[in-house]
Tab-separated table of C-alpha atoms in Angstrom:
chain	number	residue	atom	x	y	z
J	1	UNK	CA	105.930	104.795	91.500
J	2	UNK	CA	102.250	103.062	91.861
J	3	UNK	CA	101.318	103.024	94.609
J	4	UNK	CA	98.370	100.383	95.539
J	5	UNK	CA	98.271	101.460	99.185
J	6	UNK	CA	99.285	104.400	99.561
J	7	UNK	CA	96.924	106.279	100.925
J	8	UNK	CA	98.755	109.672	102.331
J	9	UNK	CA	97.282	112.415	101.772
J	10	UNK	CA	100.166	114.534	100.941
J	11	UNK	CA	100.307	112.594	98.128
J	12	UNK	CA	97.407	113.622	97.185
J	13	UNK	CA	98.080	117.733	97.647
J	14	UNK	CA	101.811	119.428	98.614
J	15	UNK	CA	103.284	116.123	97.996
J	16	UNK	CA	101.962	115.509	94.676
J	17	UNK	CA	104.243	114.901	91.684
J	18	UNK	CA	104.245	113.443	88.125
J	19	UNK	CA	105.875	110.029	88.574
J	20	UNK	CA	103.359	109.548	91.204
J	21	UNK	CA	100.470	107.826	90.989
J	22	UNK	CA	97.997	106.420	94.026
J	23	UNK	CA	95.209	103.771	92.300
J	24	UNK	CA	93.915	102.270	95.516
J	25	UNK	CA	92.551	104.795	97.870
J	26	UNK	CA	93.106	107.235	99.932
J	27	UNK	CA	91.825	108.446	103.707
J	28	UNK	CA	89.197	110.719	102.456
J	29	UNK	CA	87.425	108.736	100.441
J	30	UNK	CA	87.740	106.141	103.462
J	31	UNK	CA	85.625	108.153	105.989
J	32	UNK	CA	83.751	111.267	104.187
J	33	UNK	CA	81.390	109.308	101.670
J	34	UNK	CA	79.838	107.644	104.725
J	35	UNK	CA	78.354	109.875	106.955
J	36	UNK	CA	75.158	110.719	103.948
J	37	UNK	CA	74.714	106.700	104.201
J	38	UNK	CA	75.271	107.308	108.022
J	39	UNK	CA	72.675	109.963	108.576
J	40	UNK	CA	69.550	108.074	106.273
J	41	UNK	CA	69.960	104.772	107.109
J	42	UNK	CA	71.542	104.489	111.100
J	43	UNK	CA	70.644	108.507	112.967
J	44	UNK	CA	72.607	111.378	113.182
J	45	UNK	CA	74.139	110.457	115.757
J	46	UNK	CA	77.795	108.612	115.852
J	47	UNK	CA	80.339	107.214	118.329
J	48	UNK	CA	83.266	107.727	116.097
J	49	UNK	CA	87.103	105.344	117.016
J	50	UNK	CA	90.557	105.385	115.544
J	51	UNK	CA	93.072	103.296	115.807
J	52	UNK	CA	96.725	105.925	117.078
J	53	UNK	CA	98.145	106.545	113.961
J	54	UNK	CA	97.793	108.946	111.079
J	55	UNK	CA	95.233	107.205	108.611
J	56	UNK	CA	92.867	105.974	111.846
J	57	UNK	CA	93.448	109.994	112.070
J	58	UNK	CA	92.421	111.476	109.177
J	59	UNK	CA	89.536	109.524	108.407
J	60	UNK	CA	87.801	110.480	111.348
J	61	UNK	CA	88.934	113.972	110.648
J	62	UNK	CA	87.749	113.864	107.685
J	63	UNK	CA	84.743	112.193	108.443
J	64	UNK	CA	83.266	113.896	111.700
J	65	UNK	CA	84.042	117.636	109.477
J	66	UNK	CA	81.127	116.172	107.096
J	67	UNK	CA	78.669	114.512	110.073
J	68	UNK	CA	78.711	117.995	111.976
J	69	UNK	CA	78.244	120.659	108.993
J	70	UNK	CA	75.936	118.287	107.891
J	71	UNK	CA	73.521	117.826	111.115
J	72	UNK	CA	74.780	115.071	112.974
J	73	UNK	CA	76.636	115.312	116.902
J	74	UNK	CA	79.329	113.466	117.548
J	75	UNK	CA	78.202	111.484	121.718
J	76	UNK	CA	81.810	110.738	122.115
J	77	UNK	CA	85.107	108.871	121.052
J	78	UNK	CA	88.634	107.775	122.060
J	79	UNK	CA	91.538	106.713	120.127
J	80	UNK	CA	93.456	102.573	120.651
J	81	UNK	CA	97.469	102.298	121.066
J	82	UNK	CA	98.013	99.521	117.623
J	83	UNK	CA	98.164	97.001	119.535
J	84	UNK	CA	94.940	96.921	121.534
J	85	UNK	CA	93.863	94.061	123.297
J	86	UNK	CA	91.528	95.095	126.098
J	87	UNK	CA	89.049	97.160	124.554
J	88	UNK	CA	86.816	96.884	127.620
J	89	UNK	CA	87.755	101.196	129.374
J	90	UNK	CA	86.569	102.393	125.584
J	91	UNK	CA	83.722	100.018	125.903
J	92	UNK	CA	82.619	100.854	129.252
J	93	UNK	CA	82.771	104.668	127.776
J	94	UNK	CA	80.249	103.547	124.301
J	95	UNK	CA	77.850	101.797	126.632
J	96	UNK	CA	77.068	104.708	129.302
J	97	UNK	CA	76.998	107.425	125.924
J	98	UNK	CA	74.435	110.302	126.169
J	99	UNK	CA	72.556	110.260	123.743
J	100	UNK	CA	72.718	106.619	122.095
J	101	UNK	CA	74.686	106.300	119.239
J	102	UNK	CA	73.124	104.966	116.431
J	103	UNK	CA	76.123	103.830	114.936
J	104	UNK	CA	80.290	103.631	115.613
J	105	UNK	CA	82.741	105.025	112.747
J	106	UNK	CA	85.798	105.499	112.100
J	107	UNK	CA	88.871	102.460	110.838
J	108	UNK	CA	90.314	100.768	113.395
J	109	UNK	CA	91.829	97.587	111.527
J	110	UNK	CA	93.581	93.274	111.718
J	111	UNK	CA	92.825	92.303	114.760
J	112	UNK	CA	92.620	94.977	116.356
J	113	UNK	CA	89.820	95.116	114.742
J	114	UNK	CA	89.352	91.147	115.604
J	115	UNK	CA	89.540	91.571	119.337
J	116	UNK	CA	87.772	95.029	119.646
J	117	UNK	CA	84.959	93.510	116.922
J	118	UNK	CA	83.804	90.165	120.027
J	119	UNK	CA	85.536	92.471	122.404
J	120	UNK	CA	81.646	95.311	121.571
J	121	UNK	CA	80.141	91.288	121.510
J	122	UNK	CA	80.690	90.295	124.647
J	123	UNK	CA	79.966	93.718	126.170
J	124	UNK	CA	76.317	92.793	124.874
J	125	UNK	CA	76.981	96.628	122.626
J	126	UNK	CA	76.306	94.704	119.413
J	127	UNK	CA	72.388	93.154	120.311
J	128	UNK	CA	72.001	96.888	121.317
J	129	UNK	CA	71.656	96.486	117.443
J	130	UNK	CA	74.310	99.294	117.501
J	131	UNK	CA	76.102	98.819	113.981
J	132	UNK	CA	80.511	99.113	113.848
J	133	UNK	CA	81.440	101.001	110.286
J	134	UNK	CA	84.795	101.441	109.507
J	135	UNK	CA	87.145	102.258	106.258
J	136	UNK	CA	89.821	100.567	104.558
J	137	UNK	CA	87.100	97.711	104.304
J	138	UNK	CA	88.177	96.260	108.102
J	139	UNK	CA	85.637	93.158	107.314
J	140	UNK	CA	87.464	91.485	105.186
J	141	UNK	CA	86.986	87.646	104.286
J	142	UNK	CA	90.017	87.003	105.404
J	143	UNK	CA	89.539	88.097	109.108
J	144	UNK	CA	85.489	87.109	109.070
J	145	UNK	CA	86.180	83.751	110.703
J	146	UNK	CA	88.175	85.192	113.196
J	147	UNK	CA	85.269	87.777	114.244
J	148	UNK	CA	83.022	84.781	113.958
J	149	UNK	CA	79.219	86.310	114.147
J	150	UNK	CA	80.164	88.721	116.247
J	151	UNK	CA	80.694	90.239	112.717
J	152	UNK	CA	77.490	89.785	111.373
J	153	UNK	CA	75.359	92.821	110.379
J	154	UNK	CA	78.286	95.483	110.714
J	155	UNK	CA	79.804	97.456	107.626
J	156	UNK	CA	82.628	98.831	106.671
J	157	UNK	CA	83.131	101.267	103.287
J	158	UNK	CA	85.868	100.892	100.814
J	159	UNK	CA	86.308	100.005	96.464
J	160	UNK	CA	86.213	96.373	96.486
J	161	UNK	CA	84.346	93.184	97.575
J	162	UNK	CA	85.254	89.891	95.976
J	163	UNK	CA	81.681	88.855	96.753
J	164	UNK	CA	80.471	92.639	94.078
J	165	UNK	CA	78.837	91.894	91.907
J	166	UNK	CA	80.009	92.747	87.849
J	167	UNK	CA	81.050	90.676	85.196
J	168	UNK	CA	84.642	92.324	85.393
J	169	UNK	CA	84.294	90.409	88.675
J	170	UNK	CA	83.059	87.064	87.769
J	171	UNK	CA	86.339	87.684	84.907
J	172	UNK	CA	89.265	88.095	86.886
J	173	UNK	CA	87.770	85.971	90.220
J	174	UNK	CA	88.086	83.370	87.389
J	175	UNK	CA	91.010	84.157	86.553
J	176	UNK	CA	92.704	83.972	89.715
J	177	UNK	CA	91.234	80.297	90.828
J	178	UNK	CA	92.412	78.334	87.864
J	179	UNK	CA	95.726	80.379	88.262
J	180	UNK	CA	95.719	80.475	91.974
J	181	UNK	CA	93.535	77.058	93.124
J	182	UNK	CA	92.220	77.469	97.054
J	183	UNK	CA	93.777	81.006	97.083
J	184	UNK	CA	91.179	84.209	98.201
J	185	UNK	CA	91.053	87.298	96.651
J	186	UNK	CA	91.249	90.213	98.691
J	187	UNK	CA	91.108	93.826	97.430
J	188	UNK	CA	95.806	92.965	97.809
J	189	UNK	CA	95.680	90.519	95.053
J	190	UNK	CA	93.084	93.145	93.405
J	191	UNK	CA	94.720	96.317	93.672
J	192	UNK	CA	97.861	94.651	92.152
J	193	UNK	CA	96.135	93.329	89.330
J	194	UNK	CA	94.474	97.419	88.724
J	195	UNK	CA	98.659	98.200	89.100
J	196	UNK	CA	99.463	95.648	86.868
J	197	UNK	CA	96.296	96.369	84.342
J	198	UNK	CA	97.179	100.304	84.799
J	199	UNK	CA	101.425	99.408	84.082
J	200	UNK	CA	100.229	98.071	80.477
J	201	UNK	CA	97.389	100.993	79.797
J	202	UNK	CA	100.838	103.123	79.877
J	203	UNK	CA	103.091	100.079	77.694
J	204	UNK	CA	100.590	100.264	75.838
J	205	UNK	CA	100.277	103.966	75.065
J	206	UNK	CA	104.228	104.377	74.563
J	207	UNK	CA	103.766	101.766	72.184
J	208	UNK	CA	105.517	98.798	74.019
J	209	UNK	CA	109.041	100.541	75.072
J	210	UNK	CA	109.506	100.769	77.961
J	211	UNK	CA	112.820	103.355	78.576
J	212	UNK	CA	109.053	106.608	77.086
J	213	UNK	CA	108.391	107.319	80.436
J	214	UNK	CA	106.758	110.277	79.663
J	215	UNK	CA	105.277	109.020	77.249
J	216	UNK	CA	104.104	106.473	79.585
J	217	UNK	CA	102.872	108.415	82.637
J	218	UNK	CA	100.875	110.394	79.512
J	219	UNK	CA	99.006	107.325	78.828
J	220	UNK	CA	98.121	106.650	82.819
J	221	UNK	CA	96.888	109.704	83.711
J	222	UNK	CA	94.970	108.677	80.662
J	223	UNK	CA	93.005	105.830	82.215
J	224	UNK	CA	89.764	104.978	82.000
J	225	UNK	CA	88.149	101.624	82.148
J	226	UNK	CA	86.053	99.082	83.767
J	227	UNK	CA	87.367	97.270	86.487
J	228	UNK	CA	85.993	94.728	88.525
J	229	UNK	CA	85.376	97.738	91.119
J	230	UNK	CA	83.485	99.272	88.940
J	231	UNK	CA	84.691	102.535	86.835
J	232	UNK	CA	88.100	103.695	87.399
J	233	UNK	CA	89.794	107.202	85.756
J	234	UNK	CA	92.671	108.481	86.906
J	235	UNK	CA	92.256	112.743	88.545
J	236	UNK	CA	94.293	115.322	87.320
J	237	UNK	CA	96.098	115.115	90.213
J	238	UNK	CA	97.752	111.100	89.822
J	239	UNK	CA	94.609	110.026	91.986
J	240	UNK	CA	91.814	107.021	91.065
J	241	UNK	CA	88.866	108.453	91.371
J	242	UNK	CA	87.313	104.557	92.517
J	243	UNK	CA	83.532	103.857	92.868
J	244	UNK	CA	83.180	103.649	97.386
J	245	UNK	CA	81.196	100.793	98.433
J	246	UNK	CA	79.164	100.002	101.760
J	247	UNK	CA	79.524	96.912	102.267
J	248	UNK	CA	77.416	94.276	105.815
J	249	UNK	CA	79.035	91.901	107.302
J	250	UNK	CA	76.226	88.949	106.606
J	251	UNK	CA	76.166	84.666	106.172
J	252	UNK	CA	74.686	83.000	104.150
J	253	UNK	CA	73.953	79.489	104.159
J	254	UNK	CA	77.263	78.767	106.752
J	255	UNK	CA	79.822	81.248	104.789
J	256	UNK	CA	80.484	84.536	105.944
J	257	UNK	CA	79.413	87.343	102.761
J	258	UNK	CA	79.766	91.431	102.443
J	259	UNK	CA	76.290	92.020	100.994
J	260	UNK	CA	75.979	94.744	99.254
J	261	UNK	CA	73.558	97.715	100.499
J	262	UNK	CA	74.866	101.038	99.357
J	263	UNK	CA	77.226	102.546	96.529
J	264	UNK	CA	78.116	106.460	97.424
J	265	UNK	CA	79.591	107.232	93.851
J	266	UNK	CA	82.688	108.031	92.469
J	267	UNK	CA	86.357	109.690	94.635
J	268	UNK	CA	89.291	110.156	94.496
J	269	UNK	CA	90.369	113.217	96.645
J	270	UNK	CA	89.483	116.822	95.985
J	271	UNK	CA	92.134	119.125	94.799
J	272	UNK	CA	93.240	122.724	95.221
J	273	UNK	CA	94.347	125.045	97.905
J	274	UNK	CA	91.259	123.538	99.917
J	275	UNK	CA	91.901	120.040	99.584
J	276	UNK	CA	92.928	118.318	102.802
J	277	UNK	CA	96.114	117.131	100.988
J	278	UNK	CA	96.968	121.417	100.622
J	279	UNK	CA	97.409	122.278	97.309
J	280	UNK	CA	98.863	119.661	94.406
J	281	UNK	CA	100.353	122.586	92.602
J	282	UNK	CA	101.170	119.790	89.224
J	283	UNK	CA	97.213	119.532	89.372
J	284	UNK	CA	96.699	123.574	88.477
J	285	UNK	CA	98.921	123.670	85.243
């Protein structure tokens, strides 16, 4: 099983398996890699936000642990139910937070993020230059038009953007445009491509024999290549070690884009007894 969007942290640890691979991201690498950048670029005070389910809770947890360990201060937080349309009570708390936050961090996605960002702007917090940074590519290109100028200047943490500048991404986007004219390249498209690539590499290692399951797995374990998102290598606990970037929403010639402003390094998830998912016994053999 090759999971494109399976970010459940236990699949990296106590529930790991020789027959399961995480090919996209984890909640670990969608939180803590932003800490150093936040402290250096924005400041030491953060307000944390989370959608009320495991992904939101885990991203905030991993960000918070490292942030406080490195001297940062959490000046407030909220957890909002999925499907929240009215964020005024939460925004009022952000506005009254003391000390004033240097930025907002965590994870809210989809329509919830659209509503939050637009109301954040209406509340005047956007004008106060308090940027929002969310994990899992919250400011994806497909939803930016729905946010409008309210999204400009905000950030997200992720492993891919159509605007990444490398030759592999250029080739990938050109091939996609030829196959699917008029459609938009986004992370879901890219992750489908990555899972397919890993399957092909596994089959190649098995000499093209689809019935040699163990040999295919051996081949996927050895994955190490350059993709449209950068260098990809499979960690020994079957989690793709991927480049994690900070992207900022900008507007160029009337169109919204995601500009790469920082590369935080290569991240998968730590394994072992102190890892966030518990010990991965497969990794100790």
